[in-house]
Short mmCIF file of C-alpha atoms in Angstrom, two decimals:
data_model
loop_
_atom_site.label_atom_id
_atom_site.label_comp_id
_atom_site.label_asym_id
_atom_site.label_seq_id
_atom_site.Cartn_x
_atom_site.Cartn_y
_atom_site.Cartn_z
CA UNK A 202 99.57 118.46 -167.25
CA UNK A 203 97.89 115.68 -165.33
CA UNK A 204 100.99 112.89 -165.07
CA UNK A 205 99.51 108.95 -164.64
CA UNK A 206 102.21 106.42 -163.13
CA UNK A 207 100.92 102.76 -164.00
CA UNK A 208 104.22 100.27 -162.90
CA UNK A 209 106.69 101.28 -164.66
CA UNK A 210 104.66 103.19 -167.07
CA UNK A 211 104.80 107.06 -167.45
CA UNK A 212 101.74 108.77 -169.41
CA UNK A 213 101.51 112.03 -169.62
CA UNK A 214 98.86 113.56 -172.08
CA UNK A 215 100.11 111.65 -175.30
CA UNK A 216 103.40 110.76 -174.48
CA UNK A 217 103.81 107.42 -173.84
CA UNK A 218 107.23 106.03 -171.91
CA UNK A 219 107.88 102.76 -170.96
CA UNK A 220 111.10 102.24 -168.24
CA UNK A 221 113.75 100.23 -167.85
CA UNK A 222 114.39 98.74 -164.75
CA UNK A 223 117.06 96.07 -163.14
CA UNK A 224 117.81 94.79 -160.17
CA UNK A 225 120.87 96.50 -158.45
CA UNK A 226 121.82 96.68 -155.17
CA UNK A 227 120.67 99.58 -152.48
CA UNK A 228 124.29 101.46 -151.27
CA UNK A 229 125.09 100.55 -148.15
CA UNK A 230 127.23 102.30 -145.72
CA UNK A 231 128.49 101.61 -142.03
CA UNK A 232 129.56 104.54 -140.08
CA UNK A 233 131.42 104.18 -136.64
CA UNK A 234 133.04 107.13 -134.60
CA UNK A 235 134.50 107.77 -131.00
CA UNK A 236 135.17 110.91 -129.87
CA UNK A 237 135.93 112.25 -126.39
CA UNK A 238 136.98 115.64 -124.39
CA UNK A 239 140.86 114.16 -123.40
CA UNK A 240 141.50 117.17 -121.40
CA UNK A 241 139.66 120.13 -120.29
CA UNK A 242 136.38 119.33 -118.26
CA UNK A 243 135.63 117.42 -115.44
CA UNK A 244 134.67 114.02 -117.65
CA UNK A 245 138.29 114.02 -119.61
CA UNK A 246 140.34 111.24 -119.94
CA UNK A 247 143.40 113.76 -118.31
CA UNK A 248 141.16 115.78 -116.13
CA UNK A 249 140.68 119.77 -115.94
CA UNK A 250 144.95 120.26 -116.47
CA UNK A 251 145.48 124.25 -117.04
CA UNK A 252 142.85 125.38 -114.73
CA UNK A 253 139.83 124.53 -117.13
CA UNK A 254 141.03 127.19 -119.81
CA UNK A 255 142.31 124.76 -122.65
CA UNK A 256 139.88 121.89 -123.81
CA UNK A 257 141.62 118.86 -126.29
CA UNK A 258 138.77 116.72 -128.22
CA UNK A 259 139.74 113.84 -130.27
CA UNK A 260 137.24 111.56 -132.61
CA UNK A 261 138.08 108.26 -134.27
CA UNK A 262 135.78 107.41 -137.33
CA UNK A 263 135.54 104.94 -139.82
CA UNK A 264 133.38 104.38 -142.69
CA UNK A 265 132.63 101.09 -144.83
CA UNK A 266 130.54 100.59 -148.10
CA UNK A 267 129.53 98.33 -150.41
CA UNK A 268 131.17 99.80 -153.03
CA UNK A 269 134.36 101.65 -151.48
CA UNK A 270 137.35 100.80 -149.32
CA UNK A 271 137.35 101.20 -145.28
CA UNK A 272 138.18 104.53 -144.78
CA UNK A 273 139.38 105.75 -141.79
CA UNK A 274 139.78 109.02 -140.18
CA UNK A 275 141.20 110.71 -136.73
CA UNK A 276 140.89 114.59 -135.96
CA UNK A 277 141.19 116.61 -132.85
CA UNK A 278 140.27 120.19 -131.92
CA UNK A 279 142.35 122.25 -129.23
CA UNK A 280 140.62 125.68 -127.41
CA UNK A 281 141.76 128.24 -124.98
CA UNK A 282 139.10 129.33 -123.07
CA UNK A 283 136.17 128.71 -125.55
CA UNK A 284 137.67 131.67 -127.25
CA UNK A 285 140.08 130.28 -129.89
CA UNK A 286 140.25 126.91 -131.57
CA UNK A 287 142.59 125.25 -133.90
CA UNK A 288 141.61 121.54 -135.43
CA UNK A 289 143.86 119.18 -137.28
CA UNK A 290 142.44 115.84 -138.85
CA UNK A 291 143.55 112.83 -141.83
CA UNK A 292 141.78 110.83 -143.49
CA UNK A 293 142.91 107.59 -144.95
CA UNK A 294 141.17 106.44 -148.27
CA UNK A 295 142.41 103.43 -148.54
CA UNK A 296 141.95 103.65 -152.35
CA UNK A 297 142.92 104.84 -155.57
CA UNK A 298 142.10 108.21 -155.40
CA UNK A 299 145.57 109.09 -153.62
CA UNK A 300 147.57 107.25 -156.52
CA UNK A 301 148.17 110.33 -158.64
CA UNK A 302 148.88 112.88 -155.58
CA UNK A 303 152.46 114.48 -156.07
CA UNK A 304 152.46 113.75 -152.05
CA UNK A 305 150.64 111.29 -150.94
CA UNK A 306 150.61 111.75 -147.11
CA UNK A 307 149.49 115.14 -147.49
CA UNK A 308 146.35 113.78 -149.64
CA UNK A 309 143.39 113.86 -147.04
CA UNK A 310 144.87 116.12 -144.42
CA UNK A 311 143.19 118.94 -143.15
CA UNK A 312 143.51 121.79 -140.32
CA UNK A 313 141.53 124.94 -139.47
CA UNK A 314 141.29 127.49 -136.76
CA UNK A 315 138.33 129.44 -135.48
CA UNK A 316 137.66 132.30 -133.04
CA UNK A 317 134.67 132.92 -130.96
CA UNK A 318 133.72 136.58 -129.76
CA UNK A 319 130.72 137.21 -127.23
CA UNK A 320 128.73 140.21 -128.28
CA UNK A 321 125.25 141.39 -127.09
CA UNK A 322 124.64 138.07 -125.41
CA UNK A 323 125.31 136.05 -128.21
CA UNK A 324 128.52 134.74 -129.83
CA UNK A 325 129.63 135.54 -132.86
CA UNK A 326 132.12 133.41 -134.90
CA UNK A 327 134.62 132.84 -137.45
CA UNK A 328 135.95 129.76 -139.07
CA UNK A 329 138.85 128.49 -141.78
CA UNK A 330 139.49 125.27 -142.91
CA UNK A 331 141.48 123.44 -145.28
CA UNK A 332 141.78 120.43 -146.91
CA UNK A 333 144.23 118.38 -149.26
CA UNK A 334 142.21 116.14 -151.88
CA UNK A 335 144.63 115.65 -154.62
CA UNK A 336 142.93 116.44 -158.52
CA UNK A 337 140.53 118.97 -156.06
CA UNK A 338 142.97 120.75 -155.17
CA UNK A 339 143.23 123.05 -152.25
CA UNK A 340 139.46 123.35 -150.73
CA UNK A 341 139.00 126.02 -148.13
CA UNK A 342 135.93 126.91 -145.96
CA UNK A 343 135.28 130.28 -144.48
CA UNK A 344 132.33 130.46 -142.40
CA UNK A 345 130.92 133.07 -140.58
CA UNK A 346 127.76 132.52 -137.39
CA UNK A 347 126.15 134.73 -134.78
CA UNK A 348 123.99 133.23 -132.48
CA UNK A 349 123.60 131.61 -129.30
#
Protein backbone atom coordinates (compact mmCIF):
# COMPACT_ATOMS: atom_id res chain seq x y z
CA UNK A 1 0.00 0.00 0.00
CA UNK A 2 2.01 2.92 -1.29
CA UNK A 3 0.84 5.95 1.34
CA UNK A 4 1.25 9.78 -0.40
CA UNK A 5 1.41 12.72 2.30
CA UNK A 6 0.57 16.08 0.33
CA UNK A 7 0.15 18.97 3.47
CA UNK A 8 -2.21 17.88 5.33
CA UNK A 9 -3.52 15.45 2.88
CA UNK A 10 -3.43 11.59 3.38
CA UNK A 11 -3.98 9.36 0.09
CA UNK A 12 -3.68 6.09 0.22
CA UNK A 13 -4.87 3.98 -2.87
CA UNK A 14 -8.54 5.44 -3.01
CA UNK A 15 -9.02 6.70 0.23
CA UNK A 16 -8.98 10.12 0.40
CA UNK A 17 -8.54 12.07 4.06
CA UNK A 18 -8.30 15.49 4.57
CA UNK A 19 -6.94 16.69 8.40
CA UNK A 20 -7.74 18.93 10.76
CA UNK A 21 -5.27 20.95 12.19
CA UNK A 22 -5.03 24.05 14.87
CA UNK A 23 -2.67 25.84 16.38
CA UNK A 24 -1.91 24.68 20.03
CA UNK A 25 0.83 25.11 22.02
CA UNK A 26 4.10 22.60 22.20
CA UNK A 27 4.22 21.22 26.23
CA UNK A 28 6.73 22.69 27.88
CA UNK A 29 8.48 21.53 30.90
CA UNK A 30 11.39 22.90 33.21
CA UNK A 31 13.21 20.42 35.22
CA UNK A 32 15.73 21.47 38.05
CA UNK A 33 17.45 19.03 40.61
CA UNK A 34 20.37 19.09 43.24
CA UNK A 35 21.59 16.24 44.64
CA UNK A 36 24.73 15.55 46.66
CA UNK A 37 26.67 12.62 48.73
CA UNK A 38 26.07 14.54 52.50
CA UNK A 39 28.09 11.95 54.14
CA UNK A 40 30.13 9.07 53.16
CA UNK A 41 33.05 9.94 50.66
CA UNK A 42 35.69 12.21 50.64
CA UNK A 43 33.53 15.13 48.58
CA UNK A 44 30.46 15.09 51.32
CA UNK A 45 29.09 17.92 52.78
CA UNK A 46 29.88 15.95 56.50
CA UNK A 47 32.94 14.14 55.37
CA UNK A 48 33.78 10.21 55.49
CA UNK A 49 31.88 9.97 59.38
CA UNK A 50 31.68 6.00 60.20
CA UNK A 51 34.88 5.06 58.64
CA UNK A 52 33.57 5.28 54.92
CA UNK A 53 31.00 2.31 55.50
CA UNK A 54 27.61 4.34 55.46
CA UNK A 55 27.00 6.79 52.44
CA UNK A 56 23.72 9.49 52.86
CA UNK A 57 22.63 11.07 49.29
CA UNK A 58 20.02 13.64 49.16
CA UNK A 59 18.41 15.31 45.76
CA UNK A 60 16.16 18.36 45.58
CA UNK A 61 14.00 18.52 42.31
CA UNK A 62 11.44 20.53 40.96
CA UNK A 63 9.45 20.44 37.92
CA UNK A 64 7.30 23.28 36.10
CA UNK A 65 4.91 23.08 33.00
CA UNK A 66 2.82 24.85 31.01
CA UNK A 67 0.00 23.10 31.87
CA UNK A 68 0.59 21.78 35.61
CA UNK A 69 1.46 23.20 39.00
CA UNK A 70 5.27 23.46 40.38
CA UNK A 71 5.88 20.33 41.75
CA UNK A 72 8.39 19.70 44.01
CA UNK A 73 10.17 16.78 45.32
CA UNK A 74 13.11 15.79 48.00
CA UNK A 75 14.43 12.07 48.46
CA UNK A 76 17.47 10.61 50.02
CA UNK A 77 19.11 7.17 49.92
CA UNK A 78 21.15 5.74 53.01
CA UNK A 79 23.88 2.53 52.43
CA UNK A 80 26.07 0.50 54.62
CA UNK A 81 28.90 -0.48 52.89
CA UNK A 82 27.53 -0.49 49.26
CA UNK A 83 25.80 -3.57 50.48
CA UNK A 84 22.34 -2.44 51.69
CA UNK A 85 20.29 0.61 50.87
CA UNK A 86 17.11 2.05 52.09
CA UNK A 87 15.55 5.38 50.19
CA UNK A 88 12.75 7.57 51.39
CA UNK A 89 11.37 10.49 49.12
CA UNK A 90 7.82 13.05 48.80
CA UNK A 91 6.64 14.61 46.34
CA UNK A 92 4.48 17.65 46.50
CA UNK A 93 1.84 18.11 43.64
CA UNK A 94 0.78 21.13 44.33
CA UNK A 95 -2.58 20.25 42.67
CA UNK A 96 -5.76 18.63 42.68
CA UNK A 97 -4.89 15.28 42.39
CA UNK A 98 -4.32 14.97 46.34
CA UNK A 99 -7.93 16.46 47.03
CA UNK A 100 -9.72 13.14 47.28
CA UNK A 101 -6.79 11.18 49.27
CA UNK A 102 -8.28 9.81 52.67
CA UNK A 103 -4.63 11.18 53.90
CA UNK A 104 -3.28 13.63 52.24
CA UNK A 105 0.35 13.81 53.54
CA UNK A 106 0.81 10.32 52.80
CA UNK A 107 -0.29 11.07 48.98
CA UNK A 108 3.16 11.19 47.07
CA UNK A 109 5.38 9.50 49.60
CA UNK A 110 7.49 6.80 48.81
CA UNK A 111 10.38 4.49 50.40
CA UNK A 112 12.25 1.37 49.23
CA UNK A 113 15.18 -0.72 50.21
CA UNK A 114 17.64 -2.65 48.11
CA UNK A 115 20.50 -5.12 48.65
CA UNK A 116 23.53 -5.62 46.62
CA UNK A 117 25.45 -9.10 46.59
CA UNK A 118 28.91 -9.54 44.69
CA UNK A 119 28.99 -12.81 42.86
CA UNK A 120 31.45 -14.05 40.14
CA UNK A 121 32.80 -10.56 39.71
CA UNK A 122 29.71 -8.98 39.16
CA UNK A 123 26.93 -7.70 41.46
CA UNK A 124 23.84 -8.90 41.60
CA UNK A 125 20.81 -6.95 42.99
CA UNK A 126 17.51 -6.61 44.42
CA UNK A 127 15.15 -3.73 44.74
CA UNK A 128 11.47 -2.71 46.41
CA UNK A 129 9.79 0.33 46.23
CA UNK A 130 6.67 1.90 47.08
CA UNK A 131 4.66 4.62 46.44
CA UNK A 132 1.38 6.44 47.70
CA UNK A 133 -0.64 8.07 44.66
CA UNK A 134 -4.09 8.29 45.97
CA UNK A 135 -7.03 6.75 43.19
CA UNK A 136 -3.60 4.47 42.08
CA UNK A 137 -3.39 3.06 44.88
CA UNK A 138 -0.47 1.28 46.38
CA UNK A 139 2.28 0.95 43.38
CA UNK A 140 5.19 -1.30 44.15
CA UNK A 141 8.39 -2.05 42.10
CA UNK A 142 10.41 -5.18 42.41
CA UNK A 143 13.38 -5.24 40.36
CA UNK A 144 15.89 -7.62 39.96
CA UNK A 145 19.88 -6.81 37.99
CA UNK A 146 23.14 -8.68 37.61
CA UNK A 147 25.83 -7.00 36.16
CA UNK A 148 28.72 -4.92 36.63
Amino acid sequence: IAQVVDNANVTSQSTRVNLDTRQTDLPTAFRFSLGSDLLGTANSLFGTRGGGDHRLFAEVAMNDAVDLATQVGFGAEYSFRNLAFLRAGKKFYNDERAADASFKGAYGLSGGAGVRFPLAGRALRFDYSYTSLGDLRDIQVFSFEFGR
